[in-house]
Short mmCIF file of C-alpha atoms in Angstrom, two decimals:
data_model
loop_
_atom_site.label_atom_id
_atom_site.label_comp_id
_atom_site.label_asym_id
_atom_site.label_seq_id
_atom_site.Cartn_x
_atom_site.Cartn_y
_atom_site.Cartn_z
CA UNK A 78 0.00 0.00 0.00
CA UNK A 79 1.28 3.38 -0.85
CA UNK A 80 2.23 6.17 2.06
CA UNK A 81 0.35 8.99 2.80
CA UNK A 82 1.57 11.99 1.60
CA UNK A 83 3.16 15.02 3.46
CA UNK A 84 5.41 17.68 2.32
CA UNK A 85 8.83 16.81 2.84
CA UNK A 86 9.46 20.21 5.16
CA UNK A 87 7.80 23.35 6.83
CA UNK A 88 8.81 26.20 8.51
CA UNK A 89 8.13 29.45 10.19
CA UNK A 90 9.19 31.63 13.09
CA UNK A 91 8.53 31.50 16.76
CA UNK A 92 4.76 32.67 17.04
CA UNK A 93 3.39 32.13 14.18
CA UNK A 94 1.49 29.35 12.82
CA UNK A 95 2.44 26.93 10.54
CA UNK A 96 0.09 23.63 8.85
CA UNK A 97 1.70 20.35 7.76
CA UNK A 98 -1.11 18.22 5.09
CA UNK A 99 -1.37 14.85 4.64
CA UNK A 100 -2.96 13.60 1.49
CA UNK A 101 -4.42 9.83 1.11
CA UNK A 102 -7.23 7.93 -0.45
CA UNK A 103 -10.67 7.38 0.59
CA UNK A 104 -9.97 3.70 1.05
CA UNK A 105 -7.79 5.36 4.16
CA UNK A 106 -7.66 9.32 5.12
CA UNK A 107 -11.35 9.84 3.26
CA UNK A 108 -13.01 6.44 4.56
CA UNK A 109 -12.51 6.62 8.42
CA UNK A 110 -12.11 9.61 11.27
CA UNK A 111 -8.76 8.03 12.57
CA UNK A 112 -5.69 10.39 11.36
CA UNK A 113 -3.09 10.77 13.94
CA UNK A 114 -0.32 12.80 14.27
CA UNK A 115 3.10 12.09 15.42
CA UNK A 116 6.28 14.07 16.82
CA UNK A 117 10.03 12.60 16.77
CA UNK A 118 12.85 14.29 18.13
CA UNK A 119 16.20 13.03 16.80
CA UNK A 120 17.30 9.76 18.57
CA UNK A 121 13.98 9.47 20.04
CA UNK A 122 10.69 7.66 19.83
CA UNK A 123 8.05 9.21 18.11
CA UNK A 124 5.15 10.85 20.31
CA UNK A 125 1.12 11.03 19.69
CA UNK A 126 0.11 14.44 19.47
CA UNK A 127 -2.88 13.74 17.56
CA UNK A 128 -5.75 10.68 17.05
CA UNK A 129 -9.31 10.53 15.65
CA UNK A 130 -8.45 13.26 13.65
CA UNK A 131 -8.62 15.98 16.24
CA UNK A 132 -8.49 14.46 19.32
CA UNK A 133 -5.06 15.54 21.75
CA UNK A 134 -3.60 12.99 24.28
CA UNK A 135 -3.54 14.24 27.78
CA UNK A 136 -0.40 16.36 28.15
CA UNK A 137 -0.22 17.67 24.55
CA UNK A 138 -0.39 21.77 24.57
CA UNK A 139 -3.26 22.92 22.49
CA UNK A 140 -1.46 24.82 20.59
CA UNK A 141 -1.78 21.17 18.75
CA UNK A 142 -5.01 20.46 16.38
CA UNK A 143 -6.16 18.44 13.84
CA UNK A 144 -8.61 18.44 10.87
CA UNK A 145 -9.78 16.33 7.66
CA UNK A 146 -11.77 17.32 4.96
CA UNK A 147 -11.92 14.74 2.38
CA UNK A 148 -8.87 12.82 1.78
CA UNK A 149 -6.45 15.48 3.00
CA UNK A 150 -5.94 15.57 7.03
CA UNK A 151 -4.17 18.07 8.05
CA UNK A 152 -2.21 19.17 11.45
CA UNK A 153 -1.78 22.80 12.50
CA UNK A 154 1.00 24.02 15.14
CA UNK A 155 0.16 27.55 16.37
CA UNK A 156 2.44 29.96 18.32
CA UNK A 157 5.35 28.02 17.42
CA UNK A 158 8.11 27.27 20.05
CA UNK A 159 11.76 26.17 19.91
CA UNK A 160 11.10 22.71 21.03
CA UNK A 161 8.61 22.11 17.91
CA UNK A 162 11.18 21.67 15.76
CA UNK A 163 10.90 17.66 14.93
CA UNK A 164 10.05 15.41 12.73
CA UNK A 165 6.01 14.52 11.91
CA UNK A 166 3.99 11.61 10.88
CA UNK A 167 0.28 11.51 9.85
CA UNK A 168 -1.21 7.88 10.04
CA UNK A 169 -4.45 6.51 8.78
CA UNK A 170 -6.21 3.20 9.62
CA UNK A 171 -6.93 1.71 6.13
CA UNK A 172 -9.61 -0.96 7.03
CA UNK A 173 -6.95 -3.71 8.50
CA UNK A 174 -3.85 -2.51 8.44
CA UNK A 175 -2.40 1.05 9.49
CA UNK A 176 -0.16 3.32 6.97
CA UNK A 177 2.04 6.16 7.74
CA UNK A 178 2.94 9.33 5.98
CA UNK A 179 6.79 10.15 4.56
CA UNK A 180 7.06 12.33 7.62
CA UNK A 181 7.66 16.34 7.38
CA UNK A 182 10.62 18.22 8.59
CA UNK A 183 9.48 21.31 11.04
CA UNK A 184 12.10 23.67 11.21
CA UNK A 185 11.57 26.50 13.56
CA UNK A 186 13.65 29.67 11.75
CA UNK B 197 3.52 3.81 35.04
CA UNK B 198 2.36 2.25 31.79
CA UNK B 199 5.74 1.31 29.28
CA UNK B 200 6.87 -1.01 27.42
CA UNK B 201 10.54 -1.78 27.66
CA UNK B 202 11.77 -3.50 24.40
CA UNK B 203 14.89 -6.22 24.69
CA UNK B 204 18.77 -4.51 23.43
CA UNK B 205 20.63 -3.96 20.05
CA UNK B 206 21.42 -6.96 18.27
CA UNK B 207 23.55 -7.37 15.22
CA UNK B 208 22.95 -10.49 13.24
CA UNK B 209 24.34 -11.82 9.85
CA UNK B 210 22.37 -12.03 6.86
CA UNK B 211 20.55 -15.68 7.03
CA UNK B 212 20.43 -15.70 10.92
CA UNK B 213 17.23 -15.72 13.09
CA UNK B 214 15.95 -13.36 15.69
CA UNK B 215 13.17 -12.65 17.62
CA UNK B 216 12.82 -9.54 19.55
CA UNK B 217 10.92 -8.86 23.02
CA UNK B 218 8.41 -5.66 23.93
CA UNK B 219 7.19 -6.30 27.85
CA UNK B 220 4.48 -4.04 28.98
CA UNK B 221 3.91 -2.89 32.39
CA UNK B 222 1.73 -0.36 34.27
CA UNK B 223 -1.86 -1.65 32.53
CA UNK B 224 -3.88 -4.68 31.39
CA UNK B 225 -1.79 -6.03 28.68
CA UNK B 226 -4.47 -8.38 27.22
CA UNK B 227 -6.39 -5.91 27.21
CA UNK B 228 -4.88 -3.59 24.75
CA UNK B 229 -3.46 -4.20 20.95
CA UNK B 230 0.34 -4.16 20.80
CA UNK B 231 1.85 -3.09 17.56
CA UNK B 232 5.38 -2.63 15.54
CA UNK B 233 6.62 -0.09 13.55
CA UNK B 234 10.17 -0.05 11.50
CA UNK B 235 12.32 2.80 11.19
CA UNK B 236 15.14 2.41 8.43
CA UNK B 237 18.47 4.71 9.55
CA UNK B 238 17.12 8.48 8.06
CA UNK B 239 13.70 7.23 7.10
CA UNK B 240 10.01 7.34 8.12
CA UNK B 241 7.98 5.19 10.00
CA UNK B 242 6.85 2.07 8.60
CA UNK B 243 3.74 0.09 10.13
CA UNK B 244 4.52 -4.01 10.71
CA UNK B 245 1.70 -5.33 12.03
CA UNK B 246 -0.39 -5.33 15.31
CA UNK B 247 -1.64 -8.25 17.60
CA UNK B 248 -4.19 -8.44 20.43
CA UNK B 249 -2.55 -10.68 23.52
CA UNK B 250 -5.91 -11.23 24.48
CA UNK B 251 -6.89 -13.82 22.26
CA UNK B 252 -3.76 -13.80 19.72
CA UNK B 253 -5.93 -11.98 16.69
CA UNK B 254 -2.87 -10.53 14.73
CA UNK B 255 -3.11 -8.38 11.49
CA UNK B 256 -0.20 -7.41 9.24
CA UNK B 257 0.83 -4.88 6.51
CA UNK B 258 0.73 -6.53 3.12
CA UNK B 259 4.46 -5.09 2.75
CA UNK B 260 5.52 -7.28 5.95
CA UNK B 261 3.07 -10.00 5.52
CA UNK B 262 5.17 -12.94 5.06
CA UNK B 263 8.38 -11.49 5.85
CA UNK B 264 7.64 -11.57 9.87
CA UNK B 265 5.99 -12.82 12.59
CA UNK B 266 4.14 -11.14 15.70
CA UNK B 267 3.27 -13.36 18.73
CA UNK B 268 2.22 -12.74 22.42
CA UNK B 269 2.77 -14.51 26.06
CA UNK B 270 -0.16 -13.16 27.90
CA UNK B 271 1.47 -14.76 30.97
CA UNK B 272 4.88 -12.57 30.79
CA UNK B 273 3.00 -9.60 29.47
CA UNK B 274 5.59 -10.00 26.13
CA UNK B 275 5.31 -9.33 22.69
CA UNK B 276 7.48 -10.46 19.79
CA UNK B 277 8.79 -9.92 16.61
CA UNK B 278 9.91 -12.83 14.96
CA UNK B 279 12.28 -13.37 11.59
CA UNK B 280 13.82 -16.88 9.84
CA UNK B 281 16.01 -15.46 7.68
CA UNK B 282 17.59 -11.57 8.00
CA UNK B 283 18.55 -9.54 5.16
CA UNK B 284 20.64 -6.38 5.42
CA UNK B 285 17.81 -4.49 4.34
CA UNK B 286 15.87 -5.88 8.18
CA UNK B 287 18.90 -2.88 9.53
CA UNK B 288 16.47 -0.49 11.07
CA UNK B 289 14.78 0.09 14.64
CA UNK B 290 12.18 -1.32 15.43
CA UNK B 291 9.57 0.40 17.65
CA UNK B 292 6.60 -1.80 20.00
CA UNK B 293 3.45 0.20 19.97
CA UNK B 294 0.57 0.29 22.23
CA UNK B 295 -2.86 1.41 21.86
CA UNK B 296 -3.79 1.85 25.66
CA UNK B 297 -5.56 5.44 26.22
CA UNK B 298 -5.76 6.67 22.64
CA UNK B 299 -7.98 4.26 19.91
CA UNK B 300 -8.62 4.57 16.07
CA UNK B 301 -4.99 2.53 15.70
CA UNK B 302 -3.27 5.78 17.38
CA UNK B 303 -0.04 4.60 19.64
CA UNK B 304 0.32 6.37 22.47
CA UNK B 305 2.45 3.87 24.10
CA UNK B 306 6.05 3.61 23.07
CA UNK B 307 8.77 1.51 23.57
CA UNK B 308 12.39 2.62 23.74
CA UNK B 309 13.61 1.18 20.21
CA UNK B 310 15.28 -1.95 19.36
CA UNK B 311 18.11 -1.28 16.86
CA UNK B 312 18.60 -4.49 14.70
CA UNK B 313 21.88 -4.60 12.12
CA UNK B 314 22.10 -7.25 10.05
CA UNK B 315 25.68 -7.03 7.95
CA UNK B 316 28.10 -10.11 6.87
#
């Protein structure tokens, strides 16, 4: 099965806002409500940010959120911080089987 | 706490077996689906498969289908990941997953990382 697709990198400044997509199929993104996002650090395991689409694990800021309209989910950071700078995955349950994004490289300028 | 501690680095040769541990702690493991994910050196993440210690059910990703295997002992709250015969291209980490507070297959239990080389 193919991987979901997210630009390879993003940026902006401390402050602002920035929105990373994530572009799949309706036999995945389009046909079910459970996108998550993920945050890696270099040289450590990734971290949910995101599930169900929009939904934020206890302990994630919420400057965190999610959204999906059609087959495009998407995850927006606002009031960007240092420690945002990472690495992020979208994922998609595709009926039995899960599939990832190529992962997009924040870079906080 | 809830965790799952994976077993150490191992460095195999191509051809050569190995099987991999994930032990959760801190929750109900048969209660909860228990997944893996690969991570090639500088790549993404890569879903394996996923199994339920509960009552064994195990699904896989058609790319790993075949190429692995995922089992459980509900009575040492383990999980494994399982391979015959290596190939350098196996050299990656390999990540447990666990699907405790979050649902919708999100993971928002994570093991340390179990870095597997496989070179001759």
């Amino acid at each position: 099965q193919s991987a979901l697709t997210q630009p390879p990198s993003a940026s902006g400044s401390p402050g602002q806002s920035v929105t990373i997509s994530c572009t799949g199929t309706s036999s995945d993104v389009g046909g079910y409500n459970y996108v998550s996002w993920y945050q890696q650090h270099p040289g450590k395991a990734p971290k949910l940010m995101i599930y169900e689409v929009s939904k934020r694990p206890s302990g994630v800021p919420d400057r965190f959120s999610g959204s999906k309209s059609g087959n495009t989910a998407s995850l927006t950071v606002s009031g960007l911080q240092a420690e945002d700078e990472a690495d992020y995955y979208c994922s998609s349950y595709a009926g039995s089987h899960v599939v990832f994004g190529g992962g997009t490289k924040l870079t906080v300028l | 706490e809830v965790q799952l501690v994976q077993s150490g680095a191992e460095v195999k040769k191509p051809g050569e077996s190995l099987k991999i541990s994930c032990k959760g702690s801190g929750y109900s493991f048969t209660s909860y689906w228990i997944g893996w994910v690969r991570q090639m050196p500088g790549k993404g993440l890569e879903w394996m498969g996923i199994i339920y210690p509960g009552d064994s059910d195990t699904r896989y990703s058609p790319s790993f289908q075949g190429q692995v295997t995922i089992s459980a002992d509900k009575s040492i709250s383990t999980a494994y990941l399982q391979w015959s015969s290596l190939k350098a291209s196996d050299t990656a980490m390999y990540y447990c997953v666990g699907e405790v507070a979050a649902t919708g297959r999100a993971f928002d239990i994570w093991g340390q990382g179990t870095m597997v080389t496989v070179s001759s």
